[in-house]
mmCIF file of C-alpha atoms in Angstrom:
data_model
loop_
_atom_site.group_PDB
_atom_site.id
_atom_site.type_symbol
_atom_site.label_atom_id
_atom_site.label_comp_id
_atom_site.label_asym_id
_atom_site.label_seq_id
_atom_site.Cartn_x
_atom_site.Cartn_y
_atom_site.Cartn_z
ATOM 1 C CA MET A 1 37.916 5.893 213.355
ATOM 2 C CA ASP A 2 34.652 4.800 215.737
ATOM 3 C CA VAL A 3 37.122 0.787 216.454
ATOM 4 C CA PRO A 4 33.321 -0.021 218.799
ATOM 5 C CA TYR A 5 31.641 0.424 214.948
ATOM 6 C CA ASP A 6 34.410 -1.434 213.088
ATOM 7 C CA LEU A 7 34.448 -4.097 215.690
ATOM 8 C CA THR A 8 30.627 -5.046 214.986
ATOM 9 C CA SER A 9 30.823 -5.079 211.267
ATOM 10 C CA TYR A 10 33.224 -7.091 211.610
ATOM 11 C CA VAL A 11 31.374 -9.896 213.676
ATOM 12 C CA ARG A 12 28.596 -9.368 211.302
ATOM 13 C CA VAL A 13 30.693 -10.201 208.739
ATOM 14 C CA LEU A 14 32.007 -13.204 210.300
ATOM 15 C CA LYS A 15 28.786 -14.380 211.715
ATOM 16 C CA MET A 16 26.362 -14.587 207.895
ATOM 17 C CA ALA A 17 29.710 -16.199 206.227
ATOM 18 C CA THR A 18 29.058 -19.398 205.645
ATOM 19 C CA THR A 19 31.618 -22.778 204.390
ATOM 20 C CA PRO A 20 31.692 -23.218 200.733
ATOM 21 C CA THR A 21 30.162 -26.292 199.549
ATOM 22 C CA THR A 22 32.702 -28.506 198.180
ATOM 23 C CA GLU A 23 31.534 -28.039 194.151
ATOM 24 C CA GLU A 24 31.915 -24.361 194.859
ATOM 25 C CA PHE A 25 35.541 -25.201 196.565
ATOM 26 C CA PHE A 26 36.306 -26.979 194.048
ATOM 27 C CA GLN A 27 34.840 -24.193 191.311
ATOM 28 C CA VAL A 28 36.560 -21.345 193.191
ATOM 29 C CA SER A 29 40.011 -23.488 192.893
ATOM 30 C CA LYS A 30 39.456 -23.945 189.497
ATOM 31 C CA ILE A 31 39.289 -20.318 188.263
ATOM 32 C CA ALA A 32 42.000 -19.118 190.630
ATOM 33 C CA GLY A 33 44.489 -21.749 189.327
ATOM 34 C CA ALA A 34 43.604 -21.226 185.443
ATOM 35 C CA GLY A 35 44.659 -17.406 186.351
ATOM 36 C CA ILE A 36 47.635 -17.937 188.212
ATOM 37 C CA LEU A 37 48.612 -20.346 185.196
ATOM 38 C CA LEU A 38 47.575 -17.252 182.428
ATOM 39 C CA VAL A 39 49.681 -14.277 184.772
ATOM 40 C CA GLY A 40 52.992 -17.040 183.885
ATOM 41 C CA PHE A 41 52.293 -17.757 180.445
ATOM 42 C CA LEU A 42 51.964 -14.169 180.103
ATOM 43 C CA GLY A 43 55.521 -13.845 182.137
ATOM 44 C CA PHE A 44 56.771 -16.779 179.722
ATOM 45 C CA ILE A 45 56.068 -15.331 176.564
ATOM 46 C CA ILE A 46 56.395 -11.848 177.447
ATOM 47 C CA GLY A 47 60.464 -13.525 179.150
ATOM 48 C CA GLY A 48 60.507 -14.883 175.515
ATOM 49 C CA ILE A 49 60.037 -11.908 173.822
ATOM 50 C CA MET A 50 62.487 -9.357 176.135
ATOM 51 C CA LEU A 51 65.138 -12.696 175.179
ATOM 52 C CA LEU A 52 64.354 -12.081 171.395
ATOM 53 C CA LEU A 53 64.646 -8.286 171.078
ATOM 54 C CA THR A 54 67.693 -7.603 173.588
ATOM 55 C CA GLY A 55 69.800 -11.216 172.920
ATOM 56 C CA ASP A 56 70.298 -11.306 176.383
ATOM 57 C CA ALA A 57 68.939 -13.742 179.201
ATOM 58 C CA GLY A 58 69.420 -11.401 182.203
ATOM 59 C CA GLY A 59 70.839 -13.824 184.532
ATOM 60 C CA GLY A 60 73.190 -11.114 186.340
ATOM 61 C CA PHE A 61 76.052 -13.934 186.240
#
């Protein structure tokens, strides 16, 4: 592993990076939020199916 080469490549990437515009930021935020909601909804559905199949809420008490 060549450390100086790695550092120069990181610096080059940081120099090329720019701050997103407000429109880009909101678009990425909407997509990320939709993904989080989708994963949560899928977990809720799977939990409901497991509850129906086993009859156990899985609380552990």
